[in-house]
Short mmCIF file of C-alpha atoms and ligand atoms in Angstrom, two decimals:
data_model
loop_
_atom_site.label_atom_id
_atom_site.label_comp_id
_atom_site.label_asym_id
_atom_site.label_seq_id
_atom_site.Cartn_x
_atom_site.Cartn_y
_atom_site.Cartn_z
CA UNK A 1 98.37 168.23 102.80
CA UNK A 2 100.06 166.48 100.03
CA UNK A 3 99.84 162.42 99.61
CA UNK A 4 103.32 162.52 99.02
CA UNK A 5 104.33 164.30 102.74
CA UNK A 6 104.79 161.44 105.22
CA UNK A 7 103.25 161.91 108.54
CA UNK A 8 105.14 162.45 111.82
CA UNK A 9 103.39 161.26 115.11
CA UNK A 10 101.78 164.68 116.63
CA UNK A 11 100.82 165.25 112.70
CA UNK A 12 97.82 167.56 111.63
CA UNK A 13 94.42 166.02 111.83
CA UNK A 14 91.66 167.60 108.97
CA UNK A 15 90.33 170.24 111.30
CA UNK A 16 93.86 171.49 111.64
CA UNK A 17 93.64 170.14 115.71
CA UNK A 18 97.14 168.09 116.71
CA UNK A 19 96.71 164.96 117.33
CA UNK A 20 98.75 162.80 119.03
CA UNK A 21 98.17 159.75 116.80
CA UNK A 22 97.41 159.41 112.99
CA UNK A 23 94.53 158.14 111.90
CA UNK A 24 94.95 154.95 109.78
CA UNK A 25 92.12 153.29 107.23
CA UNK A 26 93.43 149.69 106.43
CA UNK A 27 92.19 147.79 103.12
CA UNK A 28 92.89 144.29 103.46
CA UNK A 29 91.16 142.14 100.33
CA UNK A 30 94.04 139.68 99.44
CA UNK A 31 91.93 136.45 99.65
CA UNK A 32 87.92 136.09 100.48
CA UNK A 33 87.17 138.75 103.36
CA UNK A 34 87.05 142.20 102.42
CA UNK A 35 88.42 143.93 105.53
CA UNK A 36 88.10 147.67 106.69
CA UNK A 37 89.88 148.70 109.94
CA UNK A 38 90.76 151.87 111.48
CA UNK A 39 93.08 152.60 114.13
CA UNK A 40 94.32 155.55 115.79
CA UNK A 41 98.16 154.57 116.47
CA UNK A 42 97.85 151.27 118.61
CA UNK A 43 94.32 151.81 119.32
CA UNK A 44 91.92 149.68 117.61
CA UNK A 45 88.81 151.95 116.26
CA UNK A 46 86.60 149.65 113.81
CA UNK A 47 87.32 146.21 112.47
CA UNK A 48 84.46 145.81 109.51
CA UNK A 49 84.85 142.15 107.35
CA UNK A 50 82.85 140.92 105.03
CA UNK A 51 83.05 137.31 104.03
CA UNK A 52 82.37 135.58 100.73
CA UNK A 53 82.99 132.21 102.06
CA UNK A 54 79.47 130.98 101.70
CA UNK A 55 79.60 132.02 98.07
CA UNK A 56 82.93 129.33 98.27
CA UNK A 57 81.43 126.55 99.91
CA UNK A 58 80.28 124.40 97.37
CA UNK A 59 83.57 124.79 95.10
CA UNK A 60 85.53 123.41 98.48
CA UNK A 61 87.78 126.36 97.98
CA UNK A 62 87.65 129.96 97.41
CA UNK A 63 87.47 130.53 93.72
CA UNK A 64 89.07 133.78 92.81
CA UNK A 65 86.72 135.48 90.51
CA UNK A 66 83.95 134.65 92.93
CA UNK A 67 86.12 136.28 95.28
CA UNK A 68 86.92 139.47 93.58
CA UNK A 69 83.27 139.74 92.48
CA UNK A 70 82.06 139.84 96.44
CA UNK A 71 85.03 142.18 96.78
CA UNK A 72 83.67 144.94 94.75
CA UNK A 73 79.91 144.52 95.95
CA UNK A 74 81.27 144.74 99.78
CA UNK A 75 83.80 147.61 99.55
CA UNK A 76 81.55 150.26 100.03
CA UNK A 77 79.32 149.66 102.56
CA UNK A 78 82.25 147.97 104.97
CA UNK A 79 84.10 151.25 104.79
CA UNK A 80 80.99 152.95 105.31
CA UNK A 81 80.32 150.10 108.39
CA UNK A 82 84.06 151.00 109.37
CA UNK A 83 83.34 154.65 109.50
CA UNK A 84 80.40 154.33 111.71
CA UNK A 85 81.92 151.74 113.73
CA UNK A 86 84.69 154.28 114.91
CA UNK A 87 82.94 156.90 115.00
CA UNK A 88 85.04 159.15 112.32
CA UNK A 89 84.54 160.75 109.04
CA UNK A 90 86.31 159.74 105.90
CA UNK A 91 87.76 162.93 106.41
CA UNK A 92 89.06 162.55 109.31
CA UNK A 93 91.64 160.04 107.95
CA UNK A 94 94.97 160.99 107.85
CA UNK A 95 96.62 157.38 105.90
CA UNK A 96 95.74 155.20 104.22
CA UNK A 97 96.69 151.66 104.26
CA UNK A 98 96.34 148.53 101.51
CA UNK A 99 97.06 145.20 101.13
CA UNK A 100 99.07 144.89 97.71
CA UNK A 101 100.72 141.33 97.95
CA UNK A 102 100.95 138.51 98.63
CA UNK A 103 97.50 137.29 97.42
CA UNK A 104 94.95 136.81 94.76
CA UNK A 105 96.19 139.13 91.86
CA UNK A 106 92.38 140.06 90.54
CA UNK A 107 90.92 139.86 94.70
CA UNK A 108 93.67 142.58 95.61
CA UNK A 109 93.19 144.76 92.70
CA UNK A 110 90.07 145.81 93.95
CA UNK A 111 91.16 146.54 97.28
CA UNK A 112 94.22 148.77 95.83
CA UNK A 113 91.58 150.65 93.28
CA UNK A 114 89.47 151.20 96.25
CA UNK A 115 92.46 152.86 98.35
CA UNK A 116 93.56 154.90 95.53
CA UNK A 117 90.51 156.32 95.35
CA UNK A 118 90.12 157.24 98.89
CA UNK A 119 94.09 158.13 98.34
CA UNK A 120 92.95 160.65 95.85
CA UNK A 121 89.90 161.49 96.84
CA UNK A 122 91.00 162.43 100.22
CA UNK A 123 94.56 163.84 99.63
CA UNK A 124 96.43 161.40 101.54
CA UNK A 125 99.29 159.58 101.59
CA UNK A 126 98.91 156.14 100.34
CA UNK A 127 100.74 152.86 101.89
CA UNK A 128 100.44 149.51 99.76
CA UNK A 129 101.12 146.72 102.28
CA UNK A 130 102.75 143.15 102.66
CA UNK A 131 99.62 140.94 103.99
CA UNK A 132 102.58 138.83 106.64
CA UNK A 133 103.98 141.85 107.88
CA UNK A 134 99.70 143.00 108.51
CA UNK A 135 99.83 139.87 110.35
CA UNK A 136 102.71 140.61 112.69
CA UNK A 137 101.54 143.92 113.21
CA UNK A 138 98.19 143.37 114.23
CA UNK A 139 99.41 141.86 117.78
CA UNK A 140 100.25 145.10 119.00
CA UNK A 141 96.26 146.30 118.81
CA UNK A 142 96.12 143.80 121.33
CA UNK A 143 99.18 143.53 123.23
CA UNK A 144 101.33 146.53 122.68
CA UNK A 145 104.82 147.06 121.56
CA UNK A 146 105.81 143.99 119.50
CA UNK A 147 108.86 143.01 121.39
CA UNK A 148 112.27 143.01 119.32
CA UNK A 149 113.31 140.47 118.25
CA UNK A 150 110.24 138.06 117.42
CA UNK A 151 110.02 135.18 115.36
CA UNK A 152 106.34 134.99 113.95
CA UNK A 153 104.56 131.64 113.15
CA UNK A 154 102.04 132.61 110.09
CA UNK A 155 99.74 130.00 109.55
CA UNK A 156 96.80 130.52 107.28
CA UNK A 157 95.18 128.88 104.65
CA UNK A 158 97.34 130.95 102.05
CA UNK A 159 100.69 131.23 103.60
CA UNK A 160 103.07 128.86 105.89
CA UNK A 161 106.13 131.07 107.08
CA UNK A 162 108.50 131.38 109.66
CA UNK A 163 109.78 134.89 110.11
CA UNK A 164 112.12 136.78 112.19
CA UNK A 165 111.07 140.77 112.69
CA UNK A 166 113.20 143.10 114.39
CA UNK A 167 111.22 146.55 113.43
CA UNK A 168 108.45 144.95 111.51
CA UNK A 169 108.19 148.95 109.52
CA UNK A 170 111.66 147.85 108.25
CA UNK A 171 111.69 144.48 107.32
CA UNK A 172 110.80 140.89 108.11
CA UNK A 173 113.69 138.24 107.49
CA UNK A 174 112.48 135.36 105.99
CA UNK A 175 113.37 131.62 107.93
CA UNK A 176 111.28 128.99 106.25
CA UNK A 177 108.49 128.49 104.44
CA UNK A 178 106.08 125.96 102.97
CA UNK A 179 107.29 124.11 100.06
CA UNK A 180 103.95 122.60 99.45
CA UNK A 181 100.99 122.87 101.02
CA UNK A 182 99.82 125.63 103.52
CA UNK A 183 99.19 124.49 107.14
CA UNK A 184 95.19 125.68 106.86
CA UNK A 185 95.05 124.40 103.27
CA UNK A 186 96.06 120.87 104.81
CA UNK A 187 93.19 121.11 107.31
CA UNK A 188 91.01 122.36 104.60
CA UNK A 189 91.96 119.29 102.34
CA UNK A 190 91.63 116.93 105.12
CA UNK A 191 89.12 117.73 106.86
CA UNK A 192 87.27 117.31 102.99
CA UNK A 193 88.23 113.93 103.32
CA UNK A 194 86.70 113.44 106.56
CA UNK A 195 83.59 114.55 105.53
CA UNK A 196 83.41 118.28 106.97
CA UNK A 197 82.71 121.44 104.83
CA UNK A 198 85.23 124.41 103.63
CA UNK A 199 86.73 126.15 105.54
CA UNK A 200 87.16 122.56 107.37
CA UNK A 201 90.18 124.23 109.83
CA UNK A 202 87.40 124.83 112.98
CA UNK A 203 85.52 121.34 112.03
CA UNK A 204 88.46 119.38 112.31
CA UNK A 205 89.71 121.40 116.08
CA UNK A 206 86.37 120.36 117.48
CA UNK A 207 85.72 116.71 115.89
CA UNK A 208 89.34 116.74 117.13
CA UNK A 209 88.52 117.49 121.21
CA UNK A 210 86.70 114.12 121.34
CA UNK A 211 89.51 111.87 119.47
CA UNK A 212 92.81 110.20 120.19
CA UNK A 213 95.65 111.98 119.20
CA UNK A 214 98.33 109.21 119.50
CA UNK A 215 95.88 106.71 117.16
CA UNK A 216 97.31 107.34 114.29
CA UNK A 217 101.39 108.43 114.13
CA UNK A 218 101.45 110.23 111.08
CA UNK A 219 104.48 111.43 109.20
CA UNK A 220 106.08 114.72 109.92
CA UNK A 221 107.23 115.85 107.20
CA UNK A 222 110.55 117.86 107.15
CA UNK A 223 111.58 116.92 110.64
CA UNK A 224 114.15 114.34 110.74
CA UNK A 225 117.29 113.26 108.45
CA UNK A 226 118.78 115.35 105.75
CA UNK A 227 115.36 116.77 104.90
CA UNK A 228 115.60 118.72 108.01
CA UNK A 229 118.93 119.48 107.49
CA UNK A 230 118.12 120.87 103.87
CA UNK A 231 114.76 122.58 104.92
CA UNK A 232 115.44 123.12 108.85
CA UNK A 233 112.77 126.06 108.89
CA UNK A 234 110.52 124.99 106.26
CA UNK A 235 107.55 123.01 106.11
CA UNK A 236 106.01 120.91 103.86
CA UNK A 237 102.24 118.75 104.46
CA UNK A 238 101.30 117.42 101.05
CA UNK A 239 102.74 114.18 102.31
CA UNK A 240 100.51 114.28 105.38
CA UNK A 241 97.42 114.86 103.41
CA UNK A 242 98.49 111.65 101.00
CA UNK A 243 99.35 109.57 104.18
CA UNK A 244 95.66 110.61 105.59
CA UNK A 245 93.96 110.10 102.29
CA UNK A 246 96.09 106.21 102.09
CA UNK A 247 94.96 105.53 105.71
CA UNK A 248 91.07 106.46 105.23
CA UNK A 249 91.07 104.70 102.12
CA UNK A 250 92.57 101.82 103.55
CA UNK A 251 89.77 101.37 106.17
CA UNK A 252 86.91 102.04 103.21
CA UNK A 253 88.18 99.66 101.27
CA UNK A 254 88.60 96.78 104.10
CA UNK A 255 84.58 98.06 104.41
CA UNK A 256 85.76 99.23 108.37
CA UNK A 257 83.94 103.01 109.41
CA UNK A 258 86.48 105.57 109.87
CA UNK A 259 86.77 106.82 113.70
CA UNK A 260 86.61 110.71 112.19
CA UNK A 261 87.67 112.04 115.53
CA UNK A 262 90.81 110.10 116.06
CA UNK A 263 91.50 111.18 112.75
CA UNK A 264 91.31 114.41 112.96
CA UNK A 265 92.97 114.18 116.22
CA UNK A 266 96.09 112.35 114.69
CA UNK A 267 96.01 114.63 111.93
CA UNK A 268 96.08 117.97 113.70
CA UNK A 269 98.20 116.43 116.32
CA UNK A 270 101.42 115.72 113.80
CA UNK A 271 100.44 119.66 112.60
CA UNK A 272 100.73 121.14 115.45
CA UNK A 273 103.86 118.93 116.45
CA UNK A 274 105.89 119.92 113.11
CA UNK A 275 104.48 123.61 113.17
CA UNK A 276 105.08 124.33 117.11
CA UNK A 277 108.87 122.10 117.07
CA UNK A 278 110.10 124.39 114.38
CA UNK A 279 108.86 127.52 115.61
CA UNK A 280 110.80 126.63 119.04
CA UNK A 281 113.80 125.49 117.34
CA UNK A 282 113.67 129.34 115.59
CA UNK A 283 113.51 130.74 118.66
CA UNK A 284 116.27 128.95 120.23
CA UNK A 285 118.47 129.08 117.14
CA UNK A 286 118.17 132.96 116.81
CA UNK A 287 118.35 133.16 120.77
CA UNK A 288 115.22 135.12 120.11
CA UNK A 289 112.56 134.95 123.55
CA UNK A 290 108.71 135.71 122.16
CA UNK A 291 107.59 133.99 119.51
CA UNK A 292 103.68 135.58 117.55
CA UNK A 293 101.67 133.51 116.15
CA UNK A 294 99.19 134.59 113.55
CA UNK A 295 97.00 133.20 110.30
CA UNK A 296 93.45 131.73 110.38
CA UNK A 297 95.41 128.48 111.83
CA UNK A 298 96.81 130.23 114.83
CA UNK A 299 93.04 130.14 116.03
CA UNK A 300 93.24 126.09 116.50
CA UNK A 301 92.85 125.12 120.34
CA UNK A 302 95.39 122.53 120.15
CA UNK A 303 98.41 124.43 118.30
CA UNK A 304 97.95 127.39 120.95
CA UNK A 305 98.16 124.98 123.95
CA UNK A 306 101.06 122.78 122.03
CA UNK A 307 102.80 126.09 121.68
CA UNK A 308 102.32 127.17 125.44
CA UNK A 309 103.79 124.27 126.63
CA UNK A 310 106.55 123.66 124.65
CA UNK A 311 107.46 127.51 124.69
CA UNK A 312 107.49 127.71 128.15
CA UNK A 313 109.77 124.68 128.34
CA UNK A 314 112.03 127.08 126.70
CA UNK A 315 111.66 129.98 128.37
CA UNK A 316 109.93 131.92 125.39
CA UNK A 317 106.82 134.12 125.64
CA UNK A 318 103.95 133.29 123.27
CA UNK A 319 101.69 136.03 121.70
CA UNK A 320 98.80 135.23 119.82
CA UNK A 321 96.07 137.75 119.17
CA UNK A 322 92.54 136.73 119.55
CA UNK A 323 90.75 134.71 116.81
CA UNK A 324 89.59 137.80 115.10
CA UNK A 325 92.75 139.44 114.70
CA UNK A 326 94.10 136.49 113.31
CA UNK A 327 92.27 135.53 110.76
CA UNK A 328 92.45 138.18 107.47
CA UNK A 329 91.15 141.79 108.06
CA UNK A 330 91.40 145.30 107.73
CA UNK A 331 92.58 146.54 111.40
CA UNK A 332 96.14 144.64 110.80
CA UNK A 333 96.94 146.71 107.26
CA UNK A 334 95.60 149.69 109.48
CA UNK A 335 97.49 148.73 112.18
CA UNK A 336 101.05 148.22 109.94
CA UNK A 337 99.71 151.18 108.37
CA UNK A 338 99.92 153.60 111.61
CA UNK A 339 103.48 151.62 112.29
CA UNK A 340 104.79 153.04 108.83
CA UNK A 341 103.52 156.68 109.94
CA UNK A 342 104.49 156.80 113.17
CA UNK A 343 108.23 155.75 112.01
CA UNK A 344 108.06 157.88 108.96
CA UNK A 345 108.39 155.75 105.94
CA UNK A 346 108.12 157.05 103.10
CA UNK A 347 104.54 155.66 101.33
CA UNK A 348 103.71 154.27 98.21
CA UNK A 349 103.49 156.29 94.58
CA UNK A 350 100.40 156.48 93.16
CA UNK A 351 100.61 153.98 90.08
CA UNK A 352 101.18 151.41 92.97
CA UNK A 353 100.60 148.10 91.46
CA UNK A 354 99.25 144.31 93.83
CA UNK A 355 102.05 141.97 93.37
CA UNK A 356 100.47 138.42 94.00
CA UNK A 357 103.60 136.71 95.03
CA UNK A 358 104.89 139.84 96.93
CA UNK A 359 108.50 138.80 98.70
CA UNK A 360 108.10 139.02 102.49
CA UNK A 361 111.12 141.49 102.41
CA UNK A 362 109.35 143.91 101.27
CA UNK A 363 106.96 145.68 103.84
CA UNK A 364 105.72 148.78 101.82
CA UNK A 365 105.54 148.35 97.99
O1 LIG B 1 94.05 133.77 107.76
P1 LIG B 1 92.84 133.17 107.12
O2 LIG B 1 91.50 133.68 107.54
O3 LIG B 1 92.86 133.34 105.57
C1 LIG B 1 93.92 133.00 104.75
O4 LIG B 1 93.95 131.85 104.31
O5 LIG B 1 94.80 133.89 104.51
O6 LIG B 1 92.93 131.60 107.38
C2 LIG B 1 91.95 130.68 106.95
C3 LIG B 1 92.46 129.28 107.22
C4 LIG B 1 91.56 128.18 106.65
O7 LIG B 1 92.40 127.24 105.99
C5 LIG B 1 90.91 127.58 107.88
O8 LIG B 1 90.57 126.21 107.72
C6 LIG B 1 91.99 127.77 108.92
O9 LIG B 1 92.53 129.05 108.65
N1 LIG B 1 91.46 127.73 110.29
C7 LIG B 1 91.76 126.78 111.20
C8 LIG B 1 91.01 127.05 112.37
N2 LIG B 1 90.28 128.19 112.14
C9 LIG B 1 90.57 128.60 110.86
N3 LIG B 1 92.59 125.72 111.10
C10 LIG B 1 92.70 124.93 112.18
N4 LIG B 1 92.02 125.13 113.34
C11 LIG B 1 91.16 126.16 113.48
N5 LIG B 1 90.49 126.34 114.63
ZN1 LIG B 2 96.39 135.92 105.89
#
């Protein structure tokens, strides 16, 4: 089979047996976890991460060479773990799937090398992938169908966006998106502050289940005036993470100790708030009924309960895939992969290149 001839649903599998469902390898490598999934249409087969975070930890943030370094030592043996996991030869594969943007430029050239390889290797068709549209996706490993229209809430520590998808294989319409900060690299940043190590996100949800979330009324930023009027569907935390850092250093210096919980509490309570108000607001605006939500951040306890609540205030459906689907991995590029095939786009070329601030317009590069 050429790399070049898109695959139908019902395509041919290696042994020449029809199969009902192509057989996706996903390459996900855009930031610090080098993912391998494989899926078999909706069907998740083997979701294989490894993570250099540790390697991160005492720079407070993932350095990028570090990153691309643990990239190239883990690509091998987490396809080979992916392989095993799902039981299937490399052979057996009948796409393959890559995240080439948005990310690190150097982190998701190794990831691209690595699928060209197996691209030529393999004699397969090749699909370099947008890392938001992965994470819209990925929800349908879990839940099925993505319903059309959504609007998707991506929160991670890379990315802040607000999308609107109607066939997520054609295109994702922008809303909003940060104009600073990311909503997990404000958690990372404060939770710093407080005390707590990278990636501070899960520190900061738990300090936060003991502390008072009205005990500090922080600013949320974007949300009122003519800022919201200018940046209705954007967000923006920097001045959060100043007013945190001001109020913190306020009680050092009057030599008071700083109640970490109620901090954190306040903190992730005015996150949430601004993150879960504007998703609504999408929804309503758009008339659009589910919202996703997806990222490392959509894993915080208190943003998924803020979000069922206020959502079902509005009569909107909330999807959010389990913790390990939202975070970065392979099975989402597999999984936006096997979407591609199964609606016959056309893939990538072969001198495919990573674009590092990849437009979210663009699902297949
Ligand atoms: O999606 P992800 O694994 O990687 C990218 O950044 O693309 O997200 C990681 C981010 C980190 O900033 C981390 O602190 C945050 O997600 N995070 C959380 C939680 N779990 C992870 N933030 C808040 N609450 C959590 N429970
Ligand atoms: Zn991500």
């Amino acid at each position: 089979m050429s790399r070049r001839e898109v695959l139908a649903p019902g395509g041919f599998g290696n042994n020449g047996a029809v199969t009902d469902e192509p057989l996706v390898l996903g390459i996900e490598t855009s930031c610090d976890e080098t993912g391998v999934g494989i899926v078999r249409g909706k069907t998740l087969l083997a979701d294989a991460i490894a993570s250099s975070v540790d390697e991160h930890v005492r720079f407070g943030g993932v350095v990028p060479e570090v990153a691309s370094r643990a990239h190239l030592e883990a690509m091998v043996p987490t396809v080979e773990r992916a392989c095993a996991e799902a039981g299937v030869r490399l052979a057996d594969v009948d796409a393959i799937a890559v995240t080439s943007g948005p990310g690190l430029t150097g982190a998701l050239l190794v990831g691209v090398a690595a699928a060209k390889a197996l691209t030529l290797a393999l004699d397969r068709p090749l699909y370099g992938v947008n890392h938001l549209a992965a994470h819209v996706a990925v929800d349908q490993l879990e839940h099925g169908p993505l319903p059309q229209p959504c609007v998707a809430l991506l929160v991670s520590g890379g990315h802040s966006s607000l999308l609107l998808v109607e066939d997520v294989s054609a295109g994702v319409h922008a809303l909003g998106s940060t104009i600073d900060d990311a909503a997990g690299e404000a958690f990372d940043k404060v939770a710093r502050l407080l005390g707590f190590p990278f990636p501070g996100g899960p520190h900061i949800d738990d300090s936060a289940r003991s502390g008072d979330r009205a005990y500090v009324d922080f600013p949320r930023g974007l949300t009122s005036g003519r800022d919201m009027q200018r940046h209705r569907f954007d967000f923006s935390f920097s001045g959060l993470k100043t007013a945190v850092a001001r109020w913190v250093e306020a009680r050092e210096r009057d030599g008071e100790p700083v109640p970490v919980a109620d901090v954190a509490a306040s903190f992730q309570e005015a996150v949430c708030d601004i993150l879960t108000r504007k998703a609504i607001d999408a929804c309503r605006t758009r008339g659009v009924e589910h919202l996703l939500i997806g990222g490392g951040v959509a894993a915080n306890s208190r943003l998924r309960a803020l979000a069922e609540d206020r959502a079902a205030t509005a009569g909107i459906a909330v999807r959010v895939p389990r913790p390990e689907l939202c975070t970065d991995n392979g099975a989402m590029v597999a999984a936006l992969g096997a979407e591609l095939v199964a609606r016959g786009r056309a893939p990538s070329e072969l001198d495919l290149a990573v674009n590092s601030s990849m437009s979210v317009t663009t699902v297949v590069a």
